[in-house]
Amino acid sequence: MKDSQAFDHRPDPELGAALRAALEPKNDQKAFVARIMAQYERALDRATVPTLDVLASWFRPGIAAAAAALIAGFLLGRTVLTPAPASIDAAMAPLEGPGLAALVTAQDPPDASVVFTSLVDQR
């Protein structure tokens, strides 16, 4: 079974002849250069959308997608990493305790070990 789309490493004689005919100067170097430059100018005229315009058109949707991904990642991370409390009392427990109350109400902040101890004791 022979695949018609298989790669053939041998030169294509028809394509080679067409390329040689199109790219030979034919004894008139100036006419050849003028013909090539005219094709170049025509190709530039067809490419009317500069690269920066294309990138600028992607900017707002890209920023919106990045912001949406950031918010979704943050919310998903909070739900995955935060265990659900067993009861409402367990959910409110971090608001109680001497370490956290001292941190919130004291004139001078307490030693960090007081806060950490109150948090460890709750687990």
N, CA, C and O of each residue as an XYZ file, in Angstrom:
492
protein
N       0.844     -1.175      0.000
C       0.000      0.000      0.000
C       0.886      1.233      0.000
O       1.728      1.403      0.882
N       0.695      2.089     -0.987
C       1.526      3.277     -1.123
C       0.713      4.514     -0.729
O      -0.376      4.742     -1.255
N       1.247      5.301      0.193
C       0.569      6.498      0.650
C       0.920      7.647     -0.299
O       2.098      7.913     -0.538
N      -0.082      8.320     -0.835
C       0.170      9.401     -1.785
C       0.695     10.658     -1.079
O       1.252     11.541     -1.731
N       0.525     10.745      0.235
C       0.988     11.909      0.989
C       2.377     11.706      1.582
O       2.851     12.554      2.338
N       3.031     10.608      1.257
C       4.343     10.317      1.836
C       5.373     11.325      1.347
O       5.268     11.839      0.234
N       6.349     11.600      2.164
C       7.413     12.535      1.829
C       8.354     11.896      0.820
O       8.763     10.745      0.971
N       8.688     12.656     -0.202
C       9.618     12.181     -1.219
C      10.824     13.109     -1.198
O      10.688     14.312     -1.423
N      11.993     12.562     -0.933
C      13.192     13.366     -0.794
C      13.804     13.769     -2.126
O      14.674     14.639     -2.170
N      13.367     13.160     -3.191
C      13.951     13.462     -4.495
C      13.458     14.811     -5.008
O      12.342     15.220     -4.689
N      14.286     15.515     -5.808
C      13.866     16.804     -6.372
C      12.671     16.647     -7.307
O      12.541     15.637     -7.998
N      11.815     17.641     -7.323
C      10.656     17.656     -8.215
C      11.053     18.404     -9.486
O      11.298     19.609     -9.432
N      11.123     17.722    -10.621
C      11.601     18.388    -11.840
C      10.674     19.507    -12.313
O      11.159     20.524    -12.807
N       9.373     19.354    -12.179
C       8.449     20.397    -12.618
C       8.568     21.649    -11.758
O       8.608     22.766    -12.273
N       8.623     21.455    -10.458
C       8.763     22.595     -9.559
C      10.105     23.275     -9.765
O      10.177     24.504     -9.779
N      11.162     22.503     -9.924
C      12.487     23.074    -10.163
C      12.533     23.905    -11.425
O      13.121     24.987    -11.432
N      11.918     23.416    -12.503
C      11.900     24.166    -13.760
C      11.105     25.457    -13.608
O      11.507     26.494    -14.134
N       9.987     25.406    -12.899
C       9.182     26.611    -12.696
C       9.931     27.645    -11.860
O       9.874     28.840    -12.152
N      10.630     27.192    -10.825
C      11.402     28.128     -9.992
C      12.556     28.737    -10.786
O      12.813     29.936    -10.683
N      13.244     27.925    -11.569
C      14.347     28.456    -12.371
C      13.836     29.478    -13.384
O      14.476     30.507    -13.602
N      12.695     29.204    -13.998
C      12.144     30.138    -14.978
C      11.729     31.448    -14.321
O      11.905     32.519    -14.903
N      11.185     31.371    -13.125
C      10.730     32.586    -12.435
C      11.878     33.396    -11.867
O      11.781     34.619    -11.765
N      12.966     32.735    -11.497
C      14.047     33.437    -10.801
C      15.275     33.725    -11.663
O      16.236     34.308    -11.160
N      15.285     33.345    -12.927
C      16.429     33.648    -13.786
C      16.369     35.090    -14.248
O      15.304     35.565    -14.641
N      17.498     35.802    -14.211
C      17.492     37.201    -14.639
C      17.250     37.395    -16.139
O      16.796     38.468    -16.537
N      17.528     36.427    -16.963
C      17.310     36.478    -18.418
C      18.063     37.633    -19.060
O      17.492     38.395    -19.840
N      19.345     37.763    -18.733
C      20.276     38.725    -19.327
C      19.943     40.184    -19.035
O      20.635     41.068    -19.539
N      18.930     40.467    -18.256
C      18.592     41.843    -17.916
C      18.442     41.936    -16.396
O      17.363     41.732    -15.841
N      19.550     42.247    -15.754
C      19.588     42.262    -14.293
C      18.648     43.320    -13.720
O      17.978     43.054    -12.722
N      18.576     44.503    -14.315
C      17.744     45.585    -13.779
C      16.259     45.239    -13.867
O      15.498     45.535    -12.946
N      15.852     44.625    -14.948
C      14.442     44.253    -15.092
C      14.077     43.163    -14.088
O      12.980     43.160    -13.530
N      15.014     42.237    -13.865
C      14.784     41.169    -12.898
C      14.606     41.753    -11.494
O      13.676     41.382    -10.778
N      15.492     42.661    -11.106
C      15.409     43.277     -9.783
C      14.115     44.097     -9.666
O      13.462     44.077     -8.623
N      13.753     44.806    -10.716
C      12.518     45.603    -10.688
C      11.298     44.682    -10.536
O      10.363     45.001     -9.802
N      11.316     43.550    -11.228
C      10.195     42.604    -11.128
C      10.087     42.023     -9.717
O       8.989     41.912     -9.171
N      11.219     41.657     -9.133
C      11.229     41.108     -7.775
C      10.764     42.162     -6.769
O       9.981     41.850     -5.872
N      11.235     43.406     -6.905
C      10.835     44.465     -5.970
C       9.351     44.805     -6.118
O       8.694     45.147     -5.135
N       8.822     44.715     -7.336
C       7.385     44.963     -7.533
C       6.565     43.876     -6.830
O       5.536     44.170     -6.221
N       7.015     42.638     -6.914
C       6.324     41.547     -6.214
C       6.408     41.755     -4.703
O       5.451     41.491     -3.975
N       7.562     42.228     -4.244
C       7.746     42.495     -2.817
C       6.801     43.602     -2.354
O       6.150     43.472     -1.317
N       6.725     44.696     -3.123
C       5.821     45.794     -2.763
C       4.360     45.335     -2.775
O       3.577     45.743     -1.917
N       3.994     44.501     -3.728
C       2.627     43.989     -3.801
C       2.322     43.114     -2.588
O       1.217     43.157     -2.049
N       3.305     42.321     -2.162
C       3.107     41.477     -0.977
C       2.971     42.329      0.279
O       2.189     41.993      1.168
N       3.720     43.429      0.364
C       3.603     44.319      1.517
C       2.247     45.012      1.547
O       1.685     45.228      2.621
N       1.720     45.360      0.384
C       0.409     46.009      0.340
C      -0.692     45.078      0.819
O      -1.674     45.528      1.410
N      -0.536     43.777      0.566
C      -1.553     42.823      1.008
C      -1.499     42.606      2.509
O      -2.522     42.302      3.122
N      -0.340     42.754      3.108
C      -0.189     42.569      4.554
C      -0.512     43.894      5.242
O       0.397     44.630      5.627
N      -1.799     44.201      5.398
C      -2.208     45.498      5.923
C      -2.269     45.543      7.439
O      -2.352     46.632      8.008
N      -2.232     44.407      8.110
C      -2.347     44.386      9.564
C      -0.944     44.240     10.164
O      -0.360     43.158     10.108
N      -0.399     45.323     10.737
C       0.921     45.215     11.375
C       0.864     44.333     12.624
O      -0.192     44.126     13.221
N       2.003     43.838     12.982
C       2.102     42.923     14.110
C       1.617     43.549     15.412
O       0.942     42.889     16.202
N       1.955     44.810     15.641
C       1.541     45.452     16.896
C       0.029     45.605     16.977
O      -0.536     45.546     18.069
N      -0.636     45.802     15.842
C      -2.097     45.882     15.872
C      -2.707     44.542     16.263
O      -3.701     44.492     16.988
N      -2.112     43.466     15.784
C      -2.602     42.133     16.141
C      -2.396     41.887     17.632
O      -3.298     41.406     18.318
N      -1.220     42.215     18.125
C      -0.952     42.024     19.552
C      -1.845     42.912     20.414
O      -2.303     42.492     21.476
N      -2.091     44.129     19.962
C      -2.966     45.033     20.719
C      -4.399     44.511     20.763
O      -5.107     44.706     21.751
N      -4.820     43.851     19.695
C      -6.178     43.304     19.699
C      -6.313     42.144     20.674
O      -7.421     41.837     21.114
N      -5.220     41.504     21.014
C      -5.239     40.391     21.968
C      -5.122     40.877     23.412
O      -5.369     40.102     24.335
N      -4.751     42.142     23.630
C      -4.416     42.618     24.964
C      -5.602     42.563     25.926
O      -5.499     41.935     26.980
N      -6.713     43.194     25.595
C      -7.853     43.237     26.517
C      -8.430     41.858     26.799
O      -8.666     41.530     27.962
N      -8.668     41.031     25.772
C      -9.162     39.680     26.102
C      -8.143     38.884     26.914
O      -8.523     38.083     27.768
N      -6.872     39.093     26.658
C      -5.844     38.378     27.420
C      -5.822     38.798     28.878
O      -5.685     37.958     29.767
N      -5.958     40.093     29.128
C      -5.991     40.584     30.508
C      -7.243     40.066     31.212
O      -7.179     39.663     32.373
N      -8.380     40.074     30.518
C      -9.621     39.580     31.120
C      -9.510     38.087     31.437
O      -9.954     37.640     32.495
N      -8.923     37.327     30.530
C      -8.765     35.889     30.775
C      -7.801     35.638     31.935
O      -8.030     34.749     32.755
N      -6.727     36.417     32.001
C      -5.770     36.251     33.103
C      -6.421     36.604     34.440
O      -6.203     35.915     35.436
N      -7.217     37.671     34.468
C      -7.898     38.058     35.711
C      -8.907     36.990     36.129
O      -9.002     36.649     37.308
N      -9.657     36.462     35.162
C     -10.620     35.407     35.474
C      -9.917     34.159     35.996
O     -10.390     33.526     36.941
N      -8.785     33.803     35.381
C      -8.036     32.636     35.842
C      -7.469     32.866     37.242
O      -7.453     31.949     38.063
N      -7.008     34.078     37.516
C      -6.476     34.387     38.837
C      -7.570     34.291     39.899
O      -7.357     33.699     40.957
N      -8.726     34.863     39.625
C      -9.836     34.813     40.581
C     -10.312     33.379     40.780
O     -10.544     32.948     41.910
N     -10.460     32.636     39.673
C     -10.896     31.238     39.784
C      -9.874     30.408     40.554
O     -10.250     29.567     41.370
N      -8.610     30.631     40.307
C      -7.571     29.906     41.043
C      -7.570     30.240     42.515
O      -7.401     29.360     43.360
N      -7.760     31.511     42.825
C      -7.819     31.918     44.227
C      -9.004     31.266     44.930
O      -8.858     30.710     46.019
N     -10.183     31.338     44.302
C     -11.380     30.758     44.928
C     -11.272     29.242     45.034
O     -11.648     28.660     46.052
N     -10.767     28.609     44.003
C     -10.593     27.154     44.042
C      -9.569     26.767     45.104
O      -9.757     25.783     45.820
N      -8.502     27.528     45.207
C      -7.488     27.246     46.222
C      -8.029     27.394     47.631
O      -7.695     26.609     48.519
N      -8.861     28.398     47.833
C      -9.456     28.570     49.171
C     -10.390     27.422     49.515
O     -10.399     26.957     50.655
N     -11.175     26.956     48.552
C     -12.116     25.875     48.852
C     -11.400     24.547     49.021
O     -11.820     23.717     49.828
N     -10.334     24.335     48.279
C      -9.619     23.061     48.380
C      -8.772     23.010     49.646
O      -8.733     21.984     50.324
N      -8.097     24.104     49.968
C      -7.170     24.099     51.097
C      -7.838     24.338     52.442
O      -7.277     23.968     53.473
N      -9.020     24.945     52.462
C      -9.696     25.231     53.717
C     -10.651     24.095     54.050
O     -11.617     23.874     53.320
N     -10.402     23.372     55.131
C     -11.330     22.295     55.486
C     -12.640     22.875     56.008
O     -12.655     23.923     56.654
N     -13.710     22.197     55.727
C     -15.020     22.648     56.199
C     -15.121     22.408     57.704
O     -14.753     21.333     58.178
N     -15.617     23.397     58.469
C     -15.746     23.199     59.918
C     -16.854     22.189     60.230
O     -17.826     22.053     59.487
N     -16.680     21.500     61.331
C     -17.660     20.482     61.732
C     -18.963     21.115     62.183
O     -20.032     20.552     61.947
N     -18.902     22.278     62.830
C     -20.114     22.946     63.304
C     -19.872     24.445     63.296
O     -18.766     24.910     63.017
N     -20.916     25.189     63.604
C     -20.774     26.640     63.667
C     -19.868     27.051     64.832
O     -19.153     28.050     64.751
N     -19.907     26.270     65.909
C     -19.028     26.569     67.049
C     -17.565     26.379     66.665
O     -16.702     27.164     67.058
N     -17.302     25.343     65.904
C     -15.925     25.106     65.451
C     -15.484     26.195     64.481
O     -14.313     26.573     64.457
N     -16.417     26.695     63.687
C     -16.078     27.759     62.746
C     -15.775     29.063     63.470
O     -14.929     29.834     63.016
N     -16.442     29.324     64.579
C     -16.250     30.552     65.329
C     -15.119     30.454     66.345
O     -14.751     31.473     66.930
N     -14.560     29.292     66.576
C     -13.529     29.088     67.594
C     -12.293     29.950     67.375
O     -11.741     30.438     68.362
N     -11.823     30.170     66.160
C     -10.635     31.018     66.019
C     -10.857     32.454     66.470
O      -9.891     33.174     66.722
N     -12.119     32.889     66.577
C     -12.378     34.234     67.038
C     -12.265     34.348     68.555
O     -12.286     35.455     69.092
N     -12.149     33.241     69.239
C     -12.051     33.242     70.688
C     -10.637     32.849     71.094
O      -9.836     32.422     70.262
N     -10.349     32.995     72.346
C      -9.055     32.566     72.861
C      -8.208     33.745     73.276
O      -8.359     34.839     72.732
N      -7.316     33.542     74.233
C      -6.537     34.658     74.761
C      -5.522     35.205     73.765
O      -5.247     36.405     73.756
N      -4.973     34.353     72.941
C      -3.939     34.831     72.015
C      -4.489     35.778     70.973
O      -3.918     36.844     70.742
N      -5.577     35.411     70.347
C      -6.157     36.244     69.303
C      -6.772     37.505     69.897
O      -6.636     38.586     69.323
N      -7.448     37.385     71.040
C      -8.034     38.558     71.690
C      -6.941     39.530     72.108
O      -7.106     40.743     71.976
N      -5.831     39.010     72.610
C      -4.731     39.883     73.023
C      -4.117     40.582     71.814
O      -3.693     41.734     71.905
N      -4.073     39.896     70.707
C      -3.518     40.494     69.498
C      -4.399     41.642     69.006
O      -3.896     42.652     68.514
N      -5.717     41.480     69.142
C      -6.644     42.471     68.618
C      -6.839     43.639     69.583
O      -6.931     44.781     69.132
N      -6.903     43.398     70.890
C      -7.305     44.445     71.844
C      -6.159     45.088     72.604
O      -6.369     46.160     73.172
N      -4.994     44.530     72.656
C      -3.909     45.062     73.481
C      -3.311     46.321     72.867
O      -3.296     46.494     71.648
N      -2.817     47.200     73.747
C      -2.132     48.407     73.294
C      -0.789     48.048     72.661
O      -0.425     48.555     71.600
N      -0.073     47.172     73.333
C       1.200     46.685     72.808
C       0.968     45.291     72.254
O       0.315     44.478     72.909
N       1.482     44.988     71.069
C       1.263     43.649     70.524
C       1.945     42.598     71.402
O       3.054     42.821     71.888
N       1.291     41.463     71.605
C       1.891     40.415     72.432
C       3.017     39.700     71.689
O       3.244     39.900     70.496
N       3.691     38.881     72.434
C       4.731     38.058     71.842
C       4.070     37.097     70.840
O       2.967     36.606     71.082
N       4.734     36.840     69.742
C       4.153     35.981     68.704
C       3.881     34.573     69.215
O       2.984     33.901     68.707
N       4.634     34.114     70.205
C       4.419     32.759     70.710
C       3.039     32.630     71.361
O       2.471     31.538     71.367
N       2.486     33.719     71.909
C       1.152     33.674     72.508
C       0.114     33.391     71.433
O      -0.785     32.572     71.625
N       0.243     34.074     70.302
C      -0.707     33.876     69.210
C      -0.567     32.468     68.643
O      -1.569     31.790     68.415
N       0.637     32.032     68.418
C       0.850     30.713     67.853
C       0.372     29.612     68.801
O      -0.174     28.606     68.348
N       0.567     29.789     70.097
C       0.128     28.811     71.063
C      -1.380     28.676     71.047
O      -1.907     27.567     71.128
N      -2.090     29.812     70.943
C      -3.545     29.736     70.924
C      -4.041     29.060     69.653
O      -5.066     28.378     69.680
N      -3.359     29.229     68.582
C      -3.768     28.589     67.338
C      -3.471     27.082     67.377
O      -4.253     26.281     66.866
N      -2.356     26.706     67.976
C      -2.007     25.275     68.053
C      -2.917     24.553     69.022
O      -3.268     23.396     68.793
N      -3.308     25.215     70.104
C      -4.180     24.582     71.092
C      -5.551     24.266     70.520
O      -6.210     23.348     71.009
N      -5.998     24.972     69.526
C      -7.324     24.745     68.956
C      -7.364     23.523     68.063
O      -8.453     23.009     67.805
N      -6.277     23.047     67.594
C      -6.269     21.894     66.697
C      -6.301     20.660     67.449
O      -6.299     19.579     66.861
